[in-house]
JSON list of C-alpha atoms and ligand atoms in Angstrom, two decimals:
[
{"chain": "E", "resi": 175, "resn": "UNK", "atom": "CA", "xyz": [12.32, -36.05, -141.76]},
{"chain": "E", "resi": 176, "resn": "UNK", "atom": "CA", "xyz": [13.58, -36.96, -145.46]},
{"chain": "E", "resi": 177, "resn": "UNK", "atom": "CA", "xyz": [14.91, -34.00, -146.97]},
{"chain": "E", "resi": 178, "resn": "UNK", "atom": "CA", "xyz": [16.24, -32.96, -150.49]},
{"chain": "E", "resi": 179, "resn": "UNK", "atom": "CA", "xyz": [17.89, -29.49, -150.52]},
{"chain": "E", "resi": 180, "resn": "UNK", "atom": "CA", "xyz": [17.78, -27.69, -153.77]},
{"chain": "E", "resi": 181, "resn": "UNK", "atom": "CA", "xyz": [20.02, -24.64, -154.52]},
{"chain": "E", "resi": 182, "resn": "UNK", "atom": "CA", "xyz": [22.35, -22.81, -157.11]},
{"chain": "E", "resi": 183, "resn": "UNK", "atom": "CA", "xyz": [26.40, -22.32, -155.86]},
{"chain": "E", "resi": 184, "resn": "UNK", "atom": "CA", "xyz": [26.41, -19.27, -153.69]},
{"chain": "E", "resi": 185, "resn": "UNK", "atom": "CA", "xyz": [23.07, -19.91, -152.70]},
{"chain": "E", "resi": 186, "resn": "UNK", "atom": "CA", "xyz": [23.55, -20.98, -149.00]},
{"chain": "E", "resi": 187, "resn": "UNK", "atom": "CA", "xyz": [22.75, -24.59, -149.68]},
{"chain": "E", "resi": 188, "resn": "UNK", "atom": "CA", "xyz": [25.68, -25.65, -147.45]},
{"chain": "E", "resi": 189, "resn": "UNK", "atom": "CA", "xyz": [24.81, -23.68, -144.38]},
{"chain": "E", "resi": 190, "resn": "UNK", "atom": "CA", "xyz": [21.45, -24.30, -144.48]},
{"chain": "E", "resi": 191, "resn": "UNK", "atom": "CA", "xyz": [22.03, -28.07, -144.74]},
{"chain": "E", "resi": 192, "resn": "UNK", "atom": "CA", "xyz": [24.14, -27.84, -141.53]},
{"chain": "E", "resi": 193, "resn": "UNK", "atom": "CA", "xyz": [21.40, -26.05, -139.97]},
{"chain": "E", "resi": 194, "resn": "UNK", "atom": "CA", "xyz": [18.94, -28.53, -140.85]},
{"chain": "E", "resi": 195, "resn": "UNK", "atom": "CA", "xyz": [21.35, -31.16, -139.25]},
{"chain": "E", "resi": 196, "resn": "UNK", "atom": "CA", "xyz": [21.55, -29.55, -136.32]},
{"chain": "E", "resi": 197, "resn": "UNK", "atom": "CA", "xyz": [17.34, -28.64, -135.30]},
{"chain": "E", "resi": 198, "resn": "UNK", "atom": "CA", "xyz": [16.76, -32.04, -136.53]},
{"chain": "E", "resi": 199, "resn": "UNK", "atom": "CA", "xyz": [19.39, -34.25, -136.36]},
{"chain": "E", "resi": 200, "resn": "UNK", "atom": "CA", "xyz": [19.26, -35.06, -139.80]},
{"chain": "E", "resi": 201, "resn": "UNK", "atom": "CA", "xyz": [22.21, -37.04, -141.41]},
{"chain": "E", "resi": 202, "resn": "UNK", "atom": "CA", "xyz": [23.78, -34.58, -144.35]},
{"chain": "E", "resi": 203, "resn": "UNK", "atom": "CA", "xyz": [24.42, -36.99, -147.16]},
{"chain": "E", "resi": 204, "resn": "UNK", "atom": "CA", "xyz": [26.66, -35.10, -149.69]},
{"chain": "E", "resi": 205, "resn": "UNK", "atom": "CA", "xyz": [27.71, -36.42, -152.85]},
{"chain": "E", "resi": 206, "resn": "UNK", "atom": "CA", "xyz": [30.31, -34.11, -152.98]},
{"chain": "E", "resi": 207, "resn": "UNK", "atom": "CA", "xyz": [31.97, -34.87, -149.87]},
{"chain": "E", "resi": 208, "resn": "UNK", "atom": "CA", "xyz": [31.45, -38.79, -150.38]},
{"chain": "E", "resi": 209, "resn": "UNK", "atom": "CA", "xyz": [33.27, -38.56, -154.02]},
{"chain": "E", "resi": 210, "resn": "UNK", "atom": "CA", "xyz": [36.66, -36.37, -151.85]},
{"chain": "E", "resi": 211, "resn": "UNK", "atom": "CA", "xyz": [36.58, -39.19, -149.39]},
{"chain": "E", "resi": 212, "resn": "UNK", "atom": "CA", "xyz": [36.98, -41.71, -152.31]},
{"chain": "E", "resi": 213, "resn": "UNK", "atom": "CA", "xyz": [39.62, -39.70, -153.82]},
{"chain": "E", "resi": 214, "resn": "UNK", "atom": "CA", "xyz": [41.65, -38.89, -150.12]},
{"chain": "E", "resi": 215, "resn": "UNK", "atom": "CA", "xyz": [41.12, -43.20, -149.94]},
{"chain": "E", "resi": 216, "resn": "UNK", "atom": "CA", "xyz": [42.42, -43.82, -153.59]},
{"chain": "E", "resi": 217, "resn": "UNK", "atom": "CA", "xyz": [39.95, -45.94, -154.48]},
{"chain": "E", "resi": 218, "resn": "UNK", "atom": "CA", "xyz": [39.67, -47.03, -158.10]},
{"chain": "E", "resi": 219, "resn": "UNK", "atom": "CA", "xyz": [36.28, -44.64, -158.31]},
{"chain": "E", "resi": 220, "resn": "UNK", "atom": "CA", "xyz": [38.33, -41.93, -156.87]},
{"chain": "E", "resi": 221, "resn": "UNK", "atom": "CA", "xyz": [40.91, -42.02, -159.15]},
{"chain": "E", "resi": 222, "resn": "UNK", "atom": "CA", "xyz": [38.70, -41.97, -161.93]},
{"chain": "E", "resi": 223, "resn": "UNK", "atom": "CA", "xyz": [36.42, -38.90, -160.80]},
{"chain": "E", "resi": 224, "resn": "UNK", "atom": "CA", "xyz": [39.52, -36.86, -159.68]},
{"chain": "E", "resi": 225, "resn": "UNK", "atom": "CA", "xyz": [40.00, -34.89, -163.11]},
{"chain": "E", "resi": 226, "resn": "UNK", "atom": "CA", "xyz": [35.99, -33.91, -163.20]},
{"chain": "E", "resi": 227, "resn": "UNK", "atom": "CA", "xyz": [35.89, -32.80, -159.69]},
{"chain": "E", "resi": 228, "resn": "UNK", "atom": "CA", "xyz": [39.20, -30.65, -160.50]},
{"chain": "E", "resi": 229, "resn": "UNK", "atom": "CA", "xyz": [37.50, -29.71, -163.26]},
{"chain": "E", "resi": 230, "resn": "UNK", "atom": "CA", "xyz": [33.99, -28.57, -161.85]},
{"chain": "E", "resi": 231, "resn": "UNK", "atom": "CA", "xyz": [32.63, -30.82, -164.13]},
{"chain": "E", "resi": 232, "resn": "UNK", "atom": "CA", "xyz": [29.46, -33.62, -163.51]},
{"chain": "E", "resi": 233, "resn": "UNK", "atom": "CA", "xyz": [30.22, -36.78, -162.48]},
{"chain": "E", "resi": 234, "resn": "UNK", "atom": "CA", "xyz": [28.05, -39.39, -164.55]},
{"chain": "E", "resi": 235, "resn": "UNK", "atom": "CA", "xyz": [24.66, -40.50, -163.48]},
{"chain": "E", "resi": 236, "resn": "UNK", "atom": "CA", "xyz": [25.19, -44.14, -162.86]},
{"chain": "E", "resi": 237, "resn": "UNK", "atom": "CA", "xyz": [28.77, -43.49, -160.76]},
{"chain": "E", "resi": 238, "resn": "UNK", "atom": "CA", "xyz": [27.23, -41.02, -158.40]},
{"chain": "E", "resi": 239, "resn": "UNK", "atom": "CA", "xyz": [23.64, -43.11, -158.21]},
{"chain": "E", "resi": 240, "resn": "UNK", "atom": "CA", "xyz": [25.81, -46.11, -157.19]},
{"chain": "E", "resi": 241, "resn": "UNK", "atom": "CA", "xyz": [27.80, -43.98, -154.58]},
{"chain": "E", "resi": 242, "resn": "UNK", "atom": "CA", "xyz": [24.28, -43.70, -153.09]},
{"chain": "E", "resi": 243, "resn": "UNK", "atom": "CA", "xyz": [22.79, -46.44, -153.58]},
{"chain": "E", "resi": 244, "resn": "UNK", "atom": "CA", "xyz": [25.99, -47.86, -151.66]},
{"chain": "E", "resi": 245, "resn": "UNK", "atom": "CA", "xyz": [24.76, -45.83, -148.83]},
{"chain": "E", "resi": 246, "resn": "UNK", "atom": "CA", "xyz": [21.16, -46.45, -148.86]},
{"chain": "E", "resi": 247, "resn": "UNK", "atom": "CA", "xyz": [21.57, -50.48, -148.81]},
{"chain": "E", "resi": 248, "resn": "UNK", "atom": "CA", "xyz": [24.40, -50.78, -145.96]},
{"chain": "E", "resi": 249, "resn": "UNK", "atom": "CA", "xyz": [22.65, -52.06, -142.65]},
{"chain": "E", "resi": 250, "resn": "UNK", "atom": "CA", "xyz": [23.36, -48.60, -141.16]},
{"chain": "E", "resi": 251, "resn": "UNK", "atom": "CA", "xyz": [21.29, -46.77, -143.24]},
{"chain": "E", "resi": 252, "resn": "UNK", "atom": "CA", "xyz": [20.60, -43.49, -142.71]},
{"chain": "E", "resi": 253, "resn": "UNK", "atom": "CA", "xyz": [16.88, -43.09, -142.00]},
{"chain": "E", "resi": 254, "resn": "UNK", "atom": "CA", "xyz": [16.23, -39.18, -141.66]},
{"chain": "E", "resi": 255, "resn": "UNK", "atom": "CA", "xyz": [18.20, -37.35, -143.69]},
{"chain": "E", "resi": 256, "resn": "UNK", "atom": "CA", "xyz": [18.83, -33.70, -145.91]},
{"chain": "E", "resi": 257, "resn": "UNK", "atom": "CA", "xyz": [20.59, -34.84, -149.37]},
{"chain": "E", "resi": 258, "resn": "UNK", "atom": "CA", "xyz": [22.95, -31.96, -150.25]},
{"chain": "E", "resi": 259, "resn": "UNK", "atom": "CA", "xyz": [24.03, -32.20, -153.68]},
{"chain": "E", "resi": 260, "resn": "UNK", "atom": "CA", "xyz": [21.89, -34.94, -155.13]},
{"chain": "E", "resi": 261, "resn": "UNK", "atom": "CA", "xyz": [19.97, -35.61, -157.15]},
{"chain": "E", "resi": 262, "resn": "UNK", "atom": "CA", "xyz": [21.71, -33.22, -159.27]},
{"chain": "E", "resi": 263, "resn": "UNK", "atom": "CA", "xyz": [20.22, -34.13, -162.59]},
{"chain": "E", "resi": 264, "resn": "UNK", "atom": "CA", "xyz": [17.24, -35.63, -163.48]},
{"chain": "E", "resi": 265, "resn": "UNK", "atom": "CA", "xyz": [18.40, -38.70, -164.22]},
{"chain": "E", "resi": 266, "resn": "UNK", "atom": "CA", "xyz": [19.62, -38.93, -161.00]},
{"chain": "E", "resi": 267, "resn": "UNK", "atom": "CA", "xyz": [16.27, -37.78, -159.45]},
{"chain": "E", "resi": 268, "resn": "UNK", "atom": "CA", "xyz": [14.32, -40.46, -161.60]},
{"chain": "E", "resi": 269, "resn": "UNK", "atom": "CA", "xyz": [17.02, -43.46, -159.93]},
{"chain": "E", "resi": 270, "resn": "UNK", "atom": "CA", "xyz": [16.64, -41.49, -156.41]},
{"chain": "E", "resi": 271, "resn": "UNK", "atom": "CA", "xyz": [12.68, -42.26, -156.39]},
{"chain": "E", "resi": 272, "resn": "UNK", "atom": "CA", "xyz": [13.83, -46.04, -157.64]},
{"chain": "E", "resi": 273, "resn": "UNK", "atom": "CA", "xyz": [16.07, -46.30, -154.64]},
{"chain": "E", "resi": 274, "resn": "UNK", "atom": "CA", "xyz": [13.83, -45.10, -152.07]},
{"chain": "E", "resi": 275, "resn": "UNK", "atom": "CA", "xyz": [10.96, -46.88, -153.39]},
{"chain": "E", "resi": 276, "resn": "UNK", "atom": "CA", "xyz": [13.01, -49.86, -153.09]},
{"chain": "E", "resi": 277, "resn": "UNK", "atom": "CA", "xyz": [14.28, -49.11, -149.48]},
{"chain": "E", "resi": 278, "resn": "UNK", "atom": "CA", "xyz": [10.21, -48.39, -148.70]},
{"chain": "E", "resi": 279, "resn": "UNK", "atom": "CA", "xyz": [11.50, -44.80, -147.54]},
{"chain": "E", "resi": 280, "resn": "UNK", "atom": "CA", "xyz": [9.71, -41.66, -148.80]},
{"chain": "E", "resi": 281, "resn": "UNK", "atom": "CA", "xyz": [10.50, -38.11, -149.06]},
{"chain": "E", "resi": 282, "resn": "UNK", "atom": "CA", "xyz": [8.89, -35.79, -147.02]},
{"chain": "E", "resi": 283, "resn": "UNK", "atom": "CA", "xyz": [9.78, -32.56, -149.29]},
{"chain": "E", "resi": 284, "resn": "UNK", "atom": "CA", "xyz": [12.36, -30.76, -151.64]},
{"chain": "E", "resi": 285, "resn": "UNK", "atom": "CA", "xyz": [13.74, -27.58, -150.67]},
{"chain": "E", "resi": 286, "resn": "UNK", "atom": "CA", "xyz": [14.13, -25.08, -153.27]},
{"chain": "E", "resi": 287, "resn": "UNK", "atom": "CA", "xyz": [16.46, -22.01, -152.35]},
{"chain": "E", "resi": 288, "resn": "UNK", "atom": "CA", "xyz": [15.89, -19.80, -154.80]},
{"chain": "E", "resi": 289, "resn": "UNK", "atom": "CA", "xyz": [18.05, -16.84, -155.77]},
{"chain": "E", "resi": 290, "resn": "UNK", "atom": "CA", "xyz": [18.31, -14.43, -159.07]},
{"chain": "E", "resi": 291, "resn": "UNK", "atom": "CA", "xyz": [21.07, -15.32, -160.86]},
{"chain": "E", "resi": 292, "resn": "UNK", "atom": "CA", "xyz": [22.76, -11.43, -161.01]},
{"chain": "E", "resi": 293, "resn": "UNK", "atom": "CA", "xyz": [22.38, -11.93, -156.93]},
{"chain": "E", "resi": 294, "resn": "UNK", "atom": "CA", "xyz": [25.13, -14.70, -156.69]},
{"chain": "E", "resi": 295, "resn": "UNK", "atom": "CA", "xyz": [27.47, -13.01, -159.07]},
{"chain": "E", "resi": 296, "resn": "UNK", "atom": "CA", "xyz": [27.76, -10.40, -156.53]},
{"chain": "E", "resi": 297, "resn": "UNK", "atom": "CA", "xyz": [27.97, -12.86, -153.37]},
{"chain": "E", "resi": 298, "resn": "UNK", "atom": "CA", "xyz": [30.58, -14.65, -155.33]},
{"chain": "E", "resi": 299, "resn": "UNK", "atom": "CA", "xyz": [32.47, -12.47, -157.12]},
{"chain": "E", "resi": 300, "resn": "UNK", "atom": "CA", "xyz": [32.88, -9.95, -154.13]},
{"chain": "E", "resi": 301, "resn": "UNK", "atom": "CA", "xyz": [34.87, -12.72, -151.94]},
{"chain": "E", "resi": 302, "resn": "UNK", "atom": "CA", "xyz": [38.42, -12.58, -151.42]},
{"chain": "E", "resi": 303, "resn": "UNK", "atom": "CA", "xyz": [39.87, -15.25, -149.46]},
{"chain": "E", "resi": 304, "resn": "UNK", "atom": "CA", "xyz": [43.22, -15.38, -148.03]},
{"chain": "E", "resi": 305, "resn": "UNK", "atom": "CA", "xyz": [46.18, -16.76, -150.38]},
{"chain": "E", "resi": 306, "resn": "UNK", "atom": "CA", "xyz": [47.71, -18.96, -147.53]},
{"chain": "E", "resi": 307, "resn": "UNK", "atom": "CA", "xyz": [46.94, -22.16, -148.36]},
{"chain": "E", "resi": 308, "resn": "UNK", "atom": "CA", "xyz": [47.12, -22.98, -144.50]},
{"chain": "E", "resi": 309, "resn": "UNK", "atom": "CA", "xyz": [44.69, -20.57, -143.96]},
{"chain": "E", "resi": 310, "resn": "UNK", "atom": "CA", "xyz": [42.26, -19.90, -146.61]},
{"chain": "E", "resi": 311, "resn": "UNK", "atom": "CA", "xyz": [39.94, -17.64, -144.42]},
{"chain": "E", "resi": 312, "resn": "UNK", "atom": "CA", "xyz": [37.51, -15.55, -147.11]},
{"chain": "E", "resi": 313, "resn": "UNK", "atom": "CA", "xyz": [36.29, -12.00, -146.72]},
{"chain": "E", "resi": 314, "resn": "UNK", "atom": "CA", "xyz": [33.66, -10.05, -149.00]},
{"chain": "E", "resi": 315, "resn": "UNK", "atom": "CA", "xyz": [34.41, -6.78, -150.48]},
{"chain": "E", "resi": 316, "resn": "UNK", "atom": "CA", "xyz": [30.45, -5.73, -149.01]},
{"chain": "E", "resi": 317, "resn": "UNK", "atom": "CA", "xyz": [29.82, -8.02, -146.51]},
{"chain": "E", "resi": 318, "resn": "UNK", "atom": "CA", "xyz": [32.70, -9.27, -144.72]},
{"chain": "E", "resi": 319, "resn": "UNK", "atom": "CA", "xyz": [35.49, -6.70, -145.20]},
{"chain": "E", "resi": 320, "resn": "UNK", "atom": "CA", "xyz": [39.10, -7.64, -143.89]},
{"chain": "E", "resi": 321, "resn": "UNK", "atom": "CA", "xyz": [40.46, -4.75, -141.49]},
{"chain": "E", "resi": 322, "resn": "UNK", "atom": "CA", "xyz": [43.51, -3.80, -143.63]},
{"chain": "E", "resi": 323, "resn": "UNK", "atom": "CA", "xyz": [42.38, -3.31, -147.02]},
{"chain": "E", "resi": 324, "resn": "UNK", "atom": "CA", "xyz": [43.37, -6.52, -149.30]},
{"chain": "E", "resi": 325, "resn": "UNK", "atom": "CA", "xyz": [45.73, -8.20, -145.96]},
{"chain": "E", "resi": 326, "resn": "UNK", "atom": "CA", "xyz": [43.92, -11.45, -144.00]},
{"chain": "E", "resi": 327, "resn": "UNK", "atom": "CA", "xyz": [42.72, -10.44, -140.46]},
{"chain": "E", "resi": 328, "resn": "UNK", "atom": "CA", "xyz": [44.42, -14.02, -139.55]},
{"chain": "E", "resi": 329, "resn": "UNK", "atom": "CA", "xyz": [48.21, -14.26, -141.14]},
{"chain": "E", "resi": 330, "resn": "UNK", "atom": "CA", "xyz": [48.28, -11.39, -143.42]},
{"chain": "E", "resi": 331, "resn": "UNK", "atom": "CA", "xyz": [48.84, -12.80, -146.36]},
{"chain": "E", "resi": 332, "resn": "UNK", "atom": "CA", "xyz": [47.33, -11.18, -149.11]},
{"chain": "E", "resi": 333, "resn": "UNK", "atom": "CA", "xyz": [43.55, -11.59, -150.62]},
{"chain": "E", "resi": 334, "resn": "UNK", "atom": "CA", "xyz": [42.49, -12.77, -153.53]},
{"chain": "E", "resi": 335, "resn": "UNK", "atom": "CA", "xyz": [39.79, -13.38, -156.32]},
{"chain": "E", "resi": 336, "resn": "UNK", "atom": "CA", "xyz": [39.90, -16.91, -156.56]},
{"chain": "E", "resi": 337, "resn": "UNK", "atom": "CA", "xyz": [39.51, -18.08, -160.29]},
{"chain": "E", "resi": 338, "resn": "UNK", "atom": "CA", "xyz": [36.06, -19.88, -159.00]},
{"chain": "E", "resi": 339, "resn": "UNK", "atom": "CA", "xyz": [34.98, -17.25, -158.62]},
{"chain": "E", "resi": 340, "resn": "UNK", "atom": "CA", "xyz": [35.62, -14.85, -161.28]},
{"chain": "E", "resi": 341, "resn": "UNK", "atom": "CA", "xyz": [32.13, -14.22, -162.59]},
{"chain": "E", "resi": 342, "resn": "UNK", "atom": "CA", "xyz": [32.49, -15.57, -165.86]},
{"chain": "E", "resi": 343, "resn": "UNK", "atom": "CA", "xyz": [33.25, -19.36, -163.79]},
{"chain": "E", "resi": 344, "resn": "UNK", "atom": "CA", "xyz": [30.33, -18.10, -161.69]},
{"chain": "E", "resi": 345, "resn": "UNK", "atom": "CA", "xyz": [27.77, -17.52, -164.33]},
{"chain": "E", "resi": 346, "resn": "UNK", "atom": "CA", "xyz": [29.24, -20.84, -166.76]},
{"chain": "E", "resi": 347, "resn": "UNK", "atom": "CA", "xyz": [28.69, -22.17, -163.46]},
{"chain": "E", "resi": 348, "resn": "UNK", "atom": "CA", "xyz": [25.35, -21.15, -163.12]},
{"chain": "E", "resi": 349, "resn": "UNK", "atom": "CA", "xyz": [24.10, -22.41, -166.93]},
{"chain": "E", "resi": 350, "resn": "UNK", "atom": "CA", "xyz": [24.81, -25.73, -166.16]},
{"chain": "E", "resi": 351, "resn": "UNK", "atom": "CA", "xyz": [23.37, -25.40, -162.56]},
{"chain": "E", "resi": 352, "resn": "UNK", "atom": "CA", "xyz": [19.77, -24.74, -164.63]},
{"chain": "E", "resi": 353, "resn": "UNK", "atom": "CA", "xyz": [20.79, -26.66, -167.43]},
{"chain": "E", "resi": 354, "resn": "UNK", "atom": "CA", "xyz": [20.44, -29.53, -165.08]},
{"chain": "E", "resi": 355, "resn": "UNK", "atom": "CA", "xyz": [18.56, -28.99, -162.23]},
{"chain": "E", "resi": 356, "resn": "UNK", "atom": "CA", "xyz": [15.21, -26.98, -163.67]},
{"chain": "E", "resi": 357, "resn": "UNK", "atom": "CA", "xyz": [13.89, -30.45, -165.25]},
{"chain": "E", "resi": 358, "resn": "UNK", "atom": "CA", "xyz": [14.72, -31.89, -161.53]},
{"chain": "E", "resi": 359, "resn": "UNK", "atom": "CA", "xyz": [12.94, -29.27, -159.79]},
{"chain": "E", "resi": 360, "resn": "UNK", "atom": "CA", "xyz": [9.63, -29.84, -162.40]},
{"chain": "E", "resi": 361, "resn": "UNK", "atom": "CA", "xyz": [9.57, -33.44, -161.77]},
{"chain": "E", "resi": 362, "resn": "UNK", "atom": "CA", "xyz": [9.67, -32.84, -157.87]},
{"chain": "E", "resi": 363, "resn": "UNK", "atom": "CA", "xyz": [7.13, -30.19, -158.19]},
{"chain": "E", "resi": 364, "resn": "UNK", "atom": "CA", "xyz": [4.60, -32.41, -159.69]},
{"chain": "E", "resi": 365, "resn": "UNK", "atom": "CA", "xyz": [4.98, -34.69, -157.27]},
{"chain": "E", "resi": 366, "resn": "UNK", "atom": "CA", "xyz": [3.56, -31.78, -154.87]},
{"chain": "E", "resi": 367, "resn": "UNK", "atom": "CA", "xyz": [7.08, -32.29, -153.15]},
{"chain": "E", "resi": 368, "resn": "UNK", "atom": "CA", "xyz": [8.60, -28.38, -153.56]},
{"chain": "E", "resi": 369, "resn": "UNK", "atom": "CA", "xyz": [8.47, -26.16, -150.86]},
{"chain": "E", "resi": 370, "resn": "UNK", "atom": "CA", "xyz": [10.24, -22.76, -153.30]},
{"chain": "E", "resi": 371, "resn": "UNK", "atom": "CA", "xyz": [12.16, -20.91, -150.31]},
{"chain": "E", "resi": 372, "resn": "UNK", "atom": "CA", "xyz": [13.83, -17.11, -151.58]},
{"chain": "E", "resi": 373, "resn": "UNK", "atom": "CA", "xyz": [17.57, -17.37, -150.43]},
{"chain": "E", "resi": 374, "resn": "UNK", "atom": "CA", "xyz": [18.30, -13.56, -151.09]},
{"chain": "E", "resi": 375, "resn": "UNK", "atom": "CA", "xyz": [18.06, -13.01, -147.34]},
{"chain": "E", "resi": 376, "resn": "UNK", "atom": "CA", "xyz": [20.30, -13.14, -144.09]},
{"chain": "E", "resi": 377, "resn": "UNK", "atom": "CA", "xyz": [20.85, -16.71, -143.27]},
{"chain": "E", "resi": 378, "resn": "UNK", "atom": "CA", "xyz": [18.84, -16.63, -140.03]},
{"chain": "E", "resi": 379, "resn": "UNK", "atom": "CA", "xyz": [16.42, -15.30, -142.00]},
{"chain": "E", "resi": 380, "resn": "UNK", "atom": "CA", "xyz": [16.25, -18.04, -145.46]},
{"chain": "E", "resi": 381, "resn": "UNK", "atom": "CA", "xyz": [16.55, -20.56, -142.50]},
{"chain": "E", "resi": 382, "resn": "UNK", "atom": "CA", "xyz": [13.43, -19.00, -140.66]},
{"chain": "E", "resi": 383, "resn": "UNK", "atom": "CA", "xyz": [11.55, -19.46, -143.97]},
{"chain": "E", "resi": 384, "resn": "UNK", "atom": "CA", "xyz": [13.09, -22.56, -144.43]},
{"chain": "E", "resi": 385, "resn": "UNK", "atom": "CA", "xyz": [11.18, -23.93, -141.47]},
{"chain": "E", "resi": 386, "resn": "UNK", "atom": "CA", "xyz": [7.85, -22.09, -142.19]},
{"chain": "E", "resi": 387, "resn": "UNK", "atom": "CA", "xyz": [7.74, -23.70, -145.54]},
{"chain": "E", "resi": 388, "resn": "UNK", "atom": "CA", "xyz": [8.18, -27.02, -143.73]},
{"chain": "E", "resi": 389, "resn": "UNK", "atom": "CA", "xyz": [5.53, -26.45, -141.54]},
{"chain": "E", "resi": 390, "resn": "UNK", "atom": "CA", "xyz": [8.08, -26.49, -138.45]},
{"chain": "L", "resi": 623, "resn": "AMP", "atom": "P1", "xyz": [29.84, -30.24, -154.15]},
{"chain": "L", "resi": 623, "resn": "AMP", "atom": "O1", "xyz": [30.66, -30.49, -152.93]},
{"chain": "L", "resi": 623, "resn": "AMP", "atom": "O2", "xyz": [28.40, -30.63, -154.01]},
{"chain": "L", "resi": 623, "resn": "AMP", "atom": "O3", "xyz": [30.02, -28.85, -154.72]},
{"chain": "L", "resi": 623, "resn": "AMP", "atom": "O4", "xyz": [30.42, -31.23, -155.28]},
{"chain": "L", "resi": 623, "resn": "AMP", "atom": "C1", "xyz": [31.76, -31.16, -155.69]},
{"chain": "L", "resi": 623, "resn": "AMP", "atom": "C2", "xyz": [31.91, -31.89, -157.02]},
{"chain": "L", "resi": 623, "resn": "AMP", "atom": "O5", "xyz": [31.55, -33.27, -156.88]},
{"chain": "L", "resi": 623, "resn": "AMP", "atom": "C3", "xyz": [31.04, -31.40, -158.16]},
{"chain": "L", "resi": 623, "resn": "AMP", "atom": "O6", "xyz": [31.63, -30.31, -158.84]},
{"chain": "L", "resi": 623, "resn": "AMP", "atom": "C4", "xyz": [30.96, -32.63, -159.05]},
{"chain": "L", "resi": 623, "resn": "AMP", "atom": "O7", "xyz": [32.17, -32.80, -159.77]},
{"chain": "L", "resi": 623, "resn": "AMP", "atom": "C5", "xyz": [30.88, -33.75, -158.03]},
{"chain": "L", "resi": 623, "resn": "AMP", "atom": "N1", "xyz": [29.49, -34.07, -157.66]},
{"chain": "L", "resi": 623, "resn": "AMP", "atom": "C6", "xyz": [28.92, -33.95, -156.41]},
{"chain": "L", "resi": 623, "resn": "AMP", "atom": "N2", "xyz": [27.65, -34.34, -156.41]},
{"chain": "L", "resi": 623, "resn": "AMP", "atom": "C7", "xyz": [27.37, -34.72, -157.68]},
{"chain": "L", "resi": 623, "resn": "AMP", "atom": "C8", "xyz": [26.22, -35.20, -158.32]},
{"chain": "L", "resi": 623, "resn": "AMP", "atom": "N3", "xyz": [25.05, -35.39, -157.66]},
{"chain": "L", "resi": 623, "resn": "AMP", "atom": "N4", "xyz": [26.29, -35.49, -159.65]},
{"chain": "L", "resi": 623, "resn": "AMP", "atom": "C9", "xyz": [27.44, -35.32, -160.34]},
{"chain": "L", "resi": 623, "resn": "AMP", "atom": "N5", "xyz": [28.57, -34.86, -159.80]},
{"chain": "L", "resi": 623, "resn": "AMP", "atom": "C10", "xyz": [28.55, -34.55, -158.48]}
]
């Protein structure tokens, strides 16, 4: 199965990527993680994409297509796959279709988690996550509450509201997330390729649904 999966920050996207990996053992290519790995090796495209990832910002079209493209052309290929964070524009959508038309590979469908916009302000502004850097461990004023009030379960260091995720981040975050990603959907959708999936539910639940809407 060729996968893309489609989803706003705070959406789930990660988790239910994993999951995917997991029932059908799917490779998880992520853009995201690819672009770290060039910055942990120091690479000369690492260095240069280090301030926008800091940032939170895009990186451009053509460096992220190539990163791709990289991986699509090496003999090891992968050949069933969920993409996790591309295409992210669509730009990069319109090169995606190039590349796999190229590699005669074809996507089987896009998976659109969908969520209301006020709904991830609460996920993500409600986290607090521990302030030990060697820890890290996040909690959620509603769902996931630490046992002493503001204090990690693990090292008891204290909580915090990570700047991240301070709701104005999460909702600037947000813009841009439809600022680039609605046209993407569109195009994908007339290509009778989105299956629209409501992430506002448990995560057994969105991954239930996930599965119906691919006919699994
Ligand atoms: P992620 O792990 O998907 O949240 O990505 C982390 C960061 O990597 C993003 O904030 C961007 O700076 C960059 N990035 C990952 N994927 C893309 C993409 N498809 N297009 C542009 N930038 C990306």
């Amino acid at each position: 199965m060729r996968l893309v999966l489609v989803g706003p920050p705070g959406s789930g996207k990660g988790t239910q990527a994993e999951r995917l990996v997991k029932q059908f053992g799917l490779t998880q290519v992520g853009t995201g993680a690819m672009l770290r790995e060039a910055i942990a090796r120091g690479t000369e495209m690492g260095r240069r994409v280090e301030p926008l990832l800091r940032a939170g910002l895009l990186v451009d079209d053509p460096t992220v297509n190539d990163v791709v493209a990289e991986l699509f052309r090496a003999p090891d290929r992968p050949d069933c796959f969920v993409m996790d964070g591309y295409p992210r524009t669509y730009s990069q959508a319109i090169a995606f279709d190039a590349l796999m038309r190229q590699q005669f590979l074809s996507l089987d469908a896009v998976v659109h988690l969908t969520i209301p916009d006020d709904e991830v302000v609460k996920r993500i502004s409600g986290r607090r996550c521990c302030s030990n850097p060697e820890c890290g461990v996040c909690y959620h004023v509603h769902a996931r509450r630490s046992k002493a009030e503001g204090r990690c379960d693990h090292c008891g260091w204290p909580l915090v509201l990570r700047d991240d995720d301070k709701e104005e981040t999460v909702r600037r975050r947000l813009g841009e997330f439809h600022k680039n990603t609605d046209a993407l959907v569109e195009h994908y959708r007339r290509q009778g390729l989105v299956r629209d999936v409501s992430a506002t539910d448990p995560v057994d639940v969105t991954f239930a649904n996930v599965l119906k809407a691919l006919g699994k």
